[in-house]
XYZ file of C-alpha atoms in Angstrom:
572
model
C -270.637 44.266 196.576
C -267.114 45.877 197.618
C -264.261 45.376 196.187
C -261.795 42.629 198.526
C -259.402 45.476 198.747
C -262.145 47.900 200.330
C -263.068 45.379 202.350
C -259.757 44.695 203.681
C -259.530 48.533 204.257
C -262.256 48.530 206.448
C -260.975 45.438 208.405
C -257.881 46.932 208.830
C -259.157 50.421 210.005
C -261.431 48.770 212.388
C -258.699 46.791 213.589
C -256.291 50.281 214.096
C -259.390 51.473 215.843
C -259.661 48.616 218.134
C -255.604 49.087 218.791
C -255.988 52.733 219.792
C -258.946 52.250 222.279
C -256.816 49.256 223.939
C -253.699 51.784 223.714
C -254.945 53.599 226.760
C -254.714 50.405 228.919
C -251.297 49.390 227.393
C -247.902 49.674 228.536
C -245.071 50.749 226.132
C -241.593 51.241 226.312
C -241.123 54.277 224.605
C -243.999 56.735 224.606
C -243.449 60.204 222.387
C -245.563 62.541 223.752
C -247.341 65.587 222.586
C -245.434 66.536 219.030
C -247.107 66.984 215.586
C -247.159 63.438 214.025
C -246.515 63.340 210.316
C -246.787 59.774 208.843
C -245.052 59.828 205.999
C -247.921 59.499 203.394
C -248.234 63.309 202.489
C -250.709 64.033 204.817
C -250.843 67.102 207.275
C -249.313 66.673 210.844
C -251.841 65.902 213.554
C -251.222 66.288 217.075
C -250.401 62.859 218.799
C -248.602 60.499 220.866
C -246.513 57.411 219.417
C -245.923 54.122 221.669
C -242.806 51.743 220.472
C -242.447 48.379 221.796
C -239.684 46.629 221.267
C -238.616 47.584 217.802
C -242.578 48.149 216.475
C -244.819 51.205 216.607
C -247.487 49.875 218.440
C -250.170 52.784 218.438
C -250.708 56.336 217.158
C -252.981 58.521 218.894
C -253.940 59.949 222.413
C -251.710 57.999 224.964
C -251.685 60.101 227.752
C -253.011 57.375 229.977
C -250.772 54.966 228.639
C -247.986 53.616 231.097
C -244.527 53.901 229.550
C -240.868 53.001 230.898
C -240.156 55.994 229.317
C -241.643 59.143 227.957
C -239.924 61.592 225.067
C -241.525 64.936 225.474
C -241.941 66.323 221.834
C -243.997 69.425 222.590
C -243.736 71.820 219.674
C -241.558 69.386 217.461
C -242.226 67.596 214.609
C -242.272 63.593 214.837
C -241.853 61.794 211.583
C -240.547 58.111 209.916
C -236.901 57.987 209.995
C -234.896 59.205 206.781
C -233.680 57.144 204.099
C -230.807 58.182 202.276
C -231.148 56.911 198.988
C -227.292 57.172 197.853
C -224.925 56.886 200.457
C -221.190 56.220 200.429
C -220.928 55.441 203.816
C -219.350 52.233 203.039
C -216.229 52.408 204.716
C -217.050 55.230 207.030
C -219.141 52.912 209.109
C -216.236 50.916 209.739
C -214.299 53.500 211.137
C -217.842 55.088 213.192
C -220.412 53.267 213.346
C -222.673 56.324 215.038
C -222.901 57.856 211.284
C -222.816 61.289 212.930
C -223.314 63.662 210.294
C -226.745 61.712 208.931
C -227.544 60.658 212.144
C -227.755 64.395 213.161
C -230.090 65.026 210.319
C -232.660 62.196 211.371
C -231.529 59.335 208.643
C -231.881 56.129 209.872
C -231.527 53.745 206.798
C -228.484 53.872 204.129
C -228.382 53.055 200.777
C -225.338 51.703 198.755
C -224.153 50.638 195.664
C -223.856 53.535 192.589
C -221.967 51.307 190.428
C -219.351 49.874 193.379
C -220.243 47.297 195.637
C -218.723 46.203 198.644
C -219.693 42.290 197.488
C -219.463 40.225 195.483
C -215.559 40.026 195.710
C -212.655 37.630 194.687
C -208.940 37.956 195.371
C -208.365 40.359 192.389
C -211.125 42.666 193.293
C -210.407 42.447 197.095
C -206.901 43.678 196.126
C -208.169 46.328 194.081
C -210.310 47.690 196.603
C -207.710 47.522 199.535
C -205.572 49.282 197.120
C -208.121 52.267 197.057
C -208.098 52.916 200.553
C -206.970 56.623 201.477
C -207.827 58.318 204.891
C -209.645 54.668 205.939
C -207.999 51.599 206.351
C -209.840 48.229 207.246
C -209.567 44.633 206.489
C -212.250 42.746 204.167
C -213.008 39.576 205.502
C -216.448 39.002 203.767
C -216.538 37.563 200.508
C -220.532 38.595 199.261
C -222.433 41.578 199.516
C -224.383 40.125 201.960
C -221.713 39.133 204.269
C -220.579 42.678 203.702
C -223.655 43.900 205.357
C -224.160 41.667 208.312
C -220.340 42.506 208.974
C -221.703 45.968 209.449
C -224.627 45.094 211.489
C -222.635 42.569 213.589
C -219.693 45.391 214.184
C -222.324 47.960 215.579
C -223.887 50.470 213.624
C -226.855 53.018 214.278
C -228.582 52.698 211.649
C -230.111 50.340 208.837
C -228.352 49.336 205.554
C -228.941 48.065 202.409
C -227.423 48.239 198.809
C -227.454 47.531 195.141
C -225.377 45.161 193.895
C -223.028 47.400 191.814
C -222.858 46.781 187.774
C -219.244 47.849 187.929
C -218.616 45.362 190.258
C -219.872 42.727 188.758
C -217.790 43.555 185.269
C -214.767 43.890 187.473
C -215.187 40.622 188.835
C -215.724 38.410 186.019
C -213.786 40.684 183.069
C -211.157 42.756 185.544
C -210.515 46.548 184.234
C -210.495 46.092 180.382
C -212.423 47.828 177.782
C -214.390 45.313 176.101
C -217.614 43.039 176.522
C -218.362 39.718 178.348
C -218.031 36.555 176.516
C -221.542 34.412 176.468
C -219.693 32.159 179.307
C -218.523 35.696 181.384
C -222.102 37.117 180.791
C -223.768 33.789 182.351
C -221.033 33.812 185.006
C -222.334 37.894 185.922
C -225.722 36.572 185.777
C -225.133 33.876 188.570
C -223.494 36.462 190.804
C -226.415 38.455 190.341
C -228.776 35.786 190.876
C -226.907 34.692 194.053
C -226.785 38.595 195.481
C -230.585 38.945 194.874
C -231.868 36.077 197.025
C -229.086 36.994 199.955
C -231.010 40.453 200.150
C -229.617 42.837 197.052
C -231.897 45.508 196.463
C -231.234 45.560 192.393
C -228.339 46.713 190.162
C -226.742 49.847 190.350
C -224.727 51.413 187.745
C -222.297 53.928 187.156
C -222.165 55.271 183.805
C -219.792 57.499 183.370
C -216.959 55.802 185.314
C -214.388 53.501 184.146
C -214.844 50.620 184.127
C -218.621 50.738 184.628
C -219.329 52.764 181.262
C -217.534 49.858 179.486
C -221.108 47.897 179.930
C -223.252 47.998 176.890
C -227.080 48.574 177.439
C -227.810 45.094 176.228
C -225.139 43.693 179.554
C -226.944 46.149 181.575
C -230.549 44.550 180.535
C -229.180 40.970 180.822
C -228.247 41.664 184.602
C -231.769 43.250 185.364
C -233.814 40.997 183.343
C -231.925 38.275 186.905
C -232.646 41.311 189.231
C -236.258 41.396 188.065
C -237.136 37.588 188.718
C -236.384 38.751 192.450
C -238.501 42.060 192.551
C -235.385 44.128 191.838
C -234.952 47.809 191.075
C -232.369 49.322 188.597
C -230.801 52.633 189.497
C -228.128 54.390 187.780
C -225.936 57.248 187.674
C -226.472 57.415 184.076
C -223.950 57.396 181.053
C -224.936 61.588 180.986
C -225.620 63.960 183.077
C -224.735 67.019 180.861
C -224.554 67.135 176.482
C -226.381 63.680 176.343
C -228.949 64.051 179.292
C -231.764 63.109 177.230
C -230.407 59.976 175.448
C -229.229 58.843 178.956
C -232.624 59.182 180.161
C -233.886 57.281 177.170
C -231.257 54.007 178.016
C -232.342 54.167 181.260
C -236.309 53.490 180.230
C -235.325 51.326 177.811
C -233.505 49.187 179.963
C -236.581 49.435 182.550
C -238.922 48.260 180.059
C -236.938 45.719 178.287
C -235.611 44.337 181.813
C -239.326 44.604 183.175
C -238.294 46.399 186.724
C -238.439 49.745 187.996
C -235.955 52.492 187.403
C -234.786 55.482 189.397
C -231.952 57.967 188.410
C -229.197 58.746 190.893
C -228.682 62.444 191.693
C -231.150 64.003 188.762
C -229.342 66.673 187.339
C -228.364 68.931 184.429
C -224.697 69.207 184.638
C -222.890 72.473 182.550
C -224.422 75.648 181.980
C -225.386 74.674 177.861
C -227.439 72.035 179.222
C -229.436 73.824 182.137
C -232.700 74.292 179.492
C -232.716 70.435 179.108
C -233.974 70.005 182.694
C -237.794 70.763 181.642
C -237.326 68.166 178.948
C -235.854 65.689 180.845
C -238.759 66.255 183.662
C -241.024 65.659 180.319
C -239.627 62.615 179.223
C -239.475 60.823 182.601
C -243.046 61.515 183.417
C -244.004 60.542 179.496
C -242.692 57.132 180.888
C -244.635 57.155 184.105
C -247.625 57.835 182.794
C -247.038 54.742 180.157
C -247.150 52.773 182.996
C -243.207 52.581 183.707
C -241.775 53.044 187.270
C -239.538 55.574 186.505
C -238.192 57.900 189.505
C -235.050 59.638 190.776
C -233.261 60.912 193.614
C -231.193 64.372 193.973
C -228.902 66.076 196.686
C -229.662 69.859 197.151
C -226.714 72.015 196.265
C -225.343 72.844 192.739
C -221.909 71.432 192.748
C -221.264 67.545 192.598
C -217.953 65.754 193.767
C -216.001 62.739 192.213
C -212.483 62.014 191.708
C -210.058 64.117 189.608
C -209.548 61.566 187.061
C -213.161 61.483 186.239
C -211.959 64.463 183.598
C -209.546 61.799 181.695
C -211.142 60.573 178.735
C -212.348 56.898 179.363
C -210.186 55.147 176.964
C -207.102 56.124 178.956
C -208.642 54.119 181.853
C -208.841 51.050 179.756
C -206.753 48.285 182.319
C -207.173 50.474 185.404
C -205.399 53.004 187.322
C -201.765 51.908 186.577
C -202.425 51.982 183.217
C -204.004 55.333 182.791
C -200.680 56.498 184.733
C -198.485 54.942 182.317
C -200.050 56.488 179.558
C -199.988 60.014 181.291
C -196.191 59.508 181.232
C -195.992 58.734 177.977
C -195.534 62.190 176.368
C -197.142 61.331 173.004
C -200.450 59.709 174.231
C -200.347 62.460 177.327
C -200.756 65.050 174.459
C -203.406 63.093 172.945
C -205.402 62.828 176.579
C -204.470 66.551 177.158
C -206.013 67.678 173.843
C -209.532 65.596 174.501
C -209.490 67.315 177.981
C -209.432 70.852 176.200
C -212.384 69.877 174.383
C -216.144 68.738 175.053
C -216.585 64.723 175.412
C -217.494 63.011 172.587
C -219.503 60.117 174.315
C -218.111 61.053 177.645
C -218.662 63.609 180.388
C -215.949 65.792 180.767
C -216.640 67.330 183.989
C -213.932 70.114 184.250
C -214.995 71.449 181.358
C -218.722 71.354 181.864
C -218.135 73.569 185.217
C -216.644 76.798 182.627
C -213.435 76.897 184.579
C -210.935 75.483 186.658
C -211.771 78.153 189.428
C -214.640 76.084 189.786
C -212.956 72.816 190.613
C -212.320 72.722 194.362
C -209.687 69.805 195.254
C -210.835 68.542 198.386
C -209.195 65.223 199.106
C -205.749 63.890 198.631
C -204.583 60.062 199.050
C -200.735 61.113 199.610
C -200.371 62.602 203.283
C -197.861 64.919 201.781
C -200.358 66.578 199.237
C -203.196 67.077 201.724
C -201.762 70.590 202.695
C -203.591 71.314 198.991
C -206.739 70.389 200.198
C -209.030 73.339 199.720
C -207.245 74.974 196.751
C -209.043 75.092 193.338
C -207.514 73.785 189.819
C -207.060 77.582 188.836
C -204.728 78.600 191.988
C -202.723 75.062 191.720
C -202.354 76.223 187.792
C -201.447 79.755 188.296
C -198.733 78.833 191.232
C -197.145 76.351 189.127
C -197.418 78.644 185.866
C -198.989 75.932 183.789
C -202.505 75.087 181.874
C -204.842 73.799 184.178
C -205.239 70.475 181.893
C -201.405 69.976 182.555
C -201.994 70.729 186.730
C -204.463 68.081 186.400
C -202.539 65.420 184.893
C -199.119 66.153 187.000
C -201.151 66.062 190.181
C -202.761 62.704 189.534
C -199.292 61.217 188.435
C -198.356 62.782 191.970
C -200.692 61.394 193.649
C -201.251 58.194 191.680
C -205.035 58.729 190.729
C -206.270 59.885 194.356
C -207.724 63.327 194.456
C -211.484 64.003 195.132
C -212.990 67.327 193.795
C -215.987 69.153 194.018
C -217.164 70.435 190.513
C -219.567 73.556 190.335
C -222.320 72.449 187.296
C -225.698 73.139 188.405
C -228.420 75.772 188.293
C -230.051 76.264 191.576
C -233.228 77.090 189.855
C -233.136 73.357 188.185
C -232.532 72.585 191.904
C -235.946 74.251 193.055
C -237.514 72.368 189.896
C -236.432 69.094 191.003
C -237.146 69.014 194.542
C -240.802 69.530 194.109
C -241.189 66.545 191.919
C -243.373 63.720 193.551
C -241.330 60.963 192.224
C -237.922 62.379 193.528
C -236.574 61.579 197.046
C -232.834 62.525 198.155
C -229.549 61.201 198.893
C -226.382 62.514 199.921
C -224.045 61.001 197.610
C -221.320 61.116 200.541
C -220.401 59.170 202.987
C -220.894 59.860 207.018
C -218.821 61.855 208.735
C -217.574 63.220 211.921
C -215.438 66.811 212.821
C -213.045 64.603 214.587
C -210.057 62.006 213.911
C -209.428 60.487 210.760
C -211.947 62.306 208.942
C -210.213 65.915 209.169
C -207.744 64.320 207.130
C -210.091 65.152 204.020
C -212.818 68.112 203.225
C -215.577 66.207 202.338
C -218.581 68.209 200.466
C -221.051 69.987 202.783
C -223.964 67.485 201.328
C -222.434 64.988 203.569
C -223.539 67.462 206.601
C -226.363 69.020 205.255
C -228.367 67.610 202.550
C -231.322 66.071 204.801
C -231.492 69.073 207.287
C -231.175 71.329 204.090
C -234.877 70.388 202.588
C -236.745 71.142 205.552
C -234.756 74.359 206.425
C -233.850 76.414 203.602
C -236.652 74.812 200.923
C -239.447 73.948 202.933
C -239.259 76.707 205.951
C -237.132 79.608 204.501
C -238.106 79.391 200.822
C -241.761 77.525 201.383
C -240.480 75.793 197.466
C -242.668 72.569 199.186
C -244.740 71.976 202.181
C -243.378 69.796 205.515
C -246.033 67.091 204.911
C -244.810 66.420 201.050
C -240.931 66.688 202.424
C -241.345 64.420 204.614
C -242.880 61.770 202.605
C -239.866 62.289 200.103
C -237.492 61.673 203.024
C -239.362 58.233 204.270
C -242.478 56.655 202.344
C -241.343 57.576 198.796
C -237.873 56.031 199.284
C -239.153 53.226 201.242
C -242.307 52.178 198.787
C -239.477 52.569 195.438
C -237.184 50.037 197.103
C -239.793 47.574 198.693
C -238.516 47.913 202.115
C -240.556 45.831 204.763
C -242.356 48.002 206.962
C -240.281 50.759 206.937
C -240.994 54.680 205.853
C -244.458 55.189 207.438
C -245.017 56.088 211.091
C -247.883 53.809 211.648
C -249.073 50.805 214.334
C -247.070 47.574 212.696
C -244.277 49.296 211.570
C -240.798 49.316 212.348
C -240.043 51.826 214.919
C -237.570 54.122 213.074
C -238.669 57.758 214.128
C -237.033 61.163 214.158
C -238.356 63.851 216.238
C -236.991 67.509 215.024
C -237.942 71.265 215.141
C -239.190 72.640 212.335
C -238.806 76.192 213.008
C -234.776 75.615 213.787
C -233.806 72.921 211.437
C -230.848 73.777 208.905
C -227.624 72.765 207.517
C -224.506 74.397 208.887
C -222.169 73.010 206.535
C -220.685 75.171 204.082
C -218.062 74.180 201.176
C -215.326 76.507 202.776
C -216.163 75.196 205.963
C -218.103 71.763 205.426
C -217.297 69.858 208.545
C -220.047 71.601 210.559
C -223.367 69.377 211.985
C -226.624 70.246 211.065
C -228.977 71.512 213.873
C -232.586 70.534 215.045
C -233.229 67.444 215.127
C -233.848 66.212 218.794
C -234.020 62.284 218.959
C -233.981 59.427 216.347
C -234.739 55.744 217.052
C -233.919 53.062 214.794
C -235.556 49.851 215.453
C -237.198 51.136 218.626
C -233.959 52.117 219.987
C -232.969 55.668 220.814
C -229.709 56.034 218.751
C -230.065 60.091 219.384
C -230.738 61.751 222.571
C -231.326 65.592 222.800
C -229.125 66.117 219.721
C -226.548 63.797 220.781
C -225.562 60.245 219.581
C -226.055 57.158 222.414
C -223.747 54.883 220.270
C -226.330 52.512 220.571
C -225.870 49.686 217.791
C -229.436 49.150 216.596
C -228.846 49.211 212.972
C -229.760 45.841 210.507
C -228.832 44.771 207.224
C -232.145 45.312 205.255
C -233.006 43.098 202.543
C -234.985 43.368 199.657
C -238.558 42.077 198.678
C -236.936 39.248 196.420
C -234.890 37.722 199.258
C -235.266 33.901 199.475
C -235.311 32.971 202.991
C -232.512 30.142 204.229
C -233.854 26.920 204.718
C -234.571 25.651 207.960
C -232.068 23.328 209.500
C -233.701 19.688 209.367
C -235.226 18.570 212.954
C -233.332 15.810 214.119
C -234.974 12.227 213.946
C -236.139 11.047 217.309
C -234.414 8.184 218.832
C-alpha cells in the first residue's frame, strides 16, 4: 500500500496536470511568456510561461494559447520566485521611500526585520529612545506593537512584503531599560507575555544581537526562556551571535544550546569569521553547524557577499561602558580616569566582547560613512587612520573624540573577512542571504550618508559575480538560496516557489548581465540586469524602473492566531 504522503503527491500532480490542460482555455491577468522558469526548488530551469490571476500564480507551462490582459515578454531571461532579504534594516527607510529602490532593482520582494531591535513593542520610554536615535530619517511613530508597525507600512504603501522577528533587545529595553542586570522573575514574566502577544499577532520569532549593549546583557538562560514562548507558536530564533571572531565557536555552541533547550529552529545572522587570526576557524564553524543539523536540529545561516561589515563606531567601546545607555557612556568618555580605562581596553583584544576596530588589523580599515550631526557630514568617507593623522592623535583617542562630538552617532564599515571564506560559505545548502542594510536611493535624504555597497548590490552580486563570473554555484542553486530556502526556514505561507497556488512574487532578470555596480568608494549605484518584478501579482518594477504600485503586504509567521470574528448580530 502506498504511504498517504505518496498518495497525496500523486493526487496533487494529477490536479496540477489537469490545471495545465485547462490553462490553454484560461484567461489570465498577466502571462510572463517565453522565459526560462526556475521554480525555486533548485531544479534546472525549463522553458515555460507563467500565468498570474489576481495575487496568485495560476499556471506554469505552455500558455501560448491562453488569453491575457497583459503579456510580458521574457524571451532569453530567467523567471524566478521573488527574492527574500533575510536581514533588512529598511525599518525606517521604507517610511521615507516605500519603493525601496536599491532592493527592488535586485529582485527583492520580501524584507525580513528584527536583528535585536524591532519596531515594537513600544512603551513611552522606548519610543522616546528610538526617536532620539533618528538621524537622516525623521518620522513619527504612531504604533505601539510590532504588528501595528508592519500594518502601518502596508497602509502607507510599500512595494515589497515585510515581516519581522521581535527583538530580544527591544523586549529587554521595554521592561528593564538600558541597565546591565538580570531581569527579576516578574520582569521575565512580563517579557514572556510581550513575546506571546507579538507571536500571536504574527511575529516570526525572537531575534537577538549579542555584541551590542544592552542586548549583550542578556544571559543564555534569559534568551532560552523567551524562545520557549516563541516555540509554542512555531517561532524561530535568529541571532547576531555573541562573537563572530575570537569566540566564534563558543558563540555557535550557545546558539545550538538555545535551539535545543527551547525547542525551535535557529539561524545565524551574517555568518562570518571576523579578524584575520580567526579566518581559519570557518571550517570548524561549518563542521559544528553541520553536526548539529545531523543530530536533528534545524540550524541555518544567512550571509552578505562582502568582506566588510558595517555597524556603529561605538561598537568598539567595551560593553560595560554602555551601561545605562548612550548618555551614561558619553559621560564616562568625558571623565579622564574612566576614559583612560576605556582607551586601554580598546587597545587590547576584547575579553568577552568583540573589539571590531582591533579585529580589522588597522584603523586604515575602518571607513567612517555616516555621521548624525550635519556639521560632521564632510568627514564622510574618511578612514579612522586619516582622521587620526589629521588630528595628530592616536586612533583610539580620535575615535573617542568623534563619539563625543557626534553624541555617539557614527556609522562605520569594518574590513574584517576573508574572500576565501565568503566563497566557502556561499555554496553551503543551508545558507541564504541578507543585506544587513536599509533600502536606498541615490537621491534626496539618502545622499546625506554613504551606505555599505551591500545595500545596492548584495543579491545581484550572488547572481553576477559568484554564479556567472566565478561559477562558485549554479544558477538553480543560487535561486533556491534566494527564495525557497529562506521562505521555508521562515515558514512563510505560499511564498518562495514559482508554482501554481503560490503568491505571485516573481522576478524576471537577465543572467548574462545581472551585476552589482556599487563600490565602497561609490556605493550609491543601482544593480543592473533585473527587468521585471511582481509583488502579489502587481508589477512593481517594469523594464527596470519602479512603478510605485503599493503592492507589498505585512506577512505573518506560521503561528499567528487569527483575530476572533465579530459576533453575528441577533435577529430581531
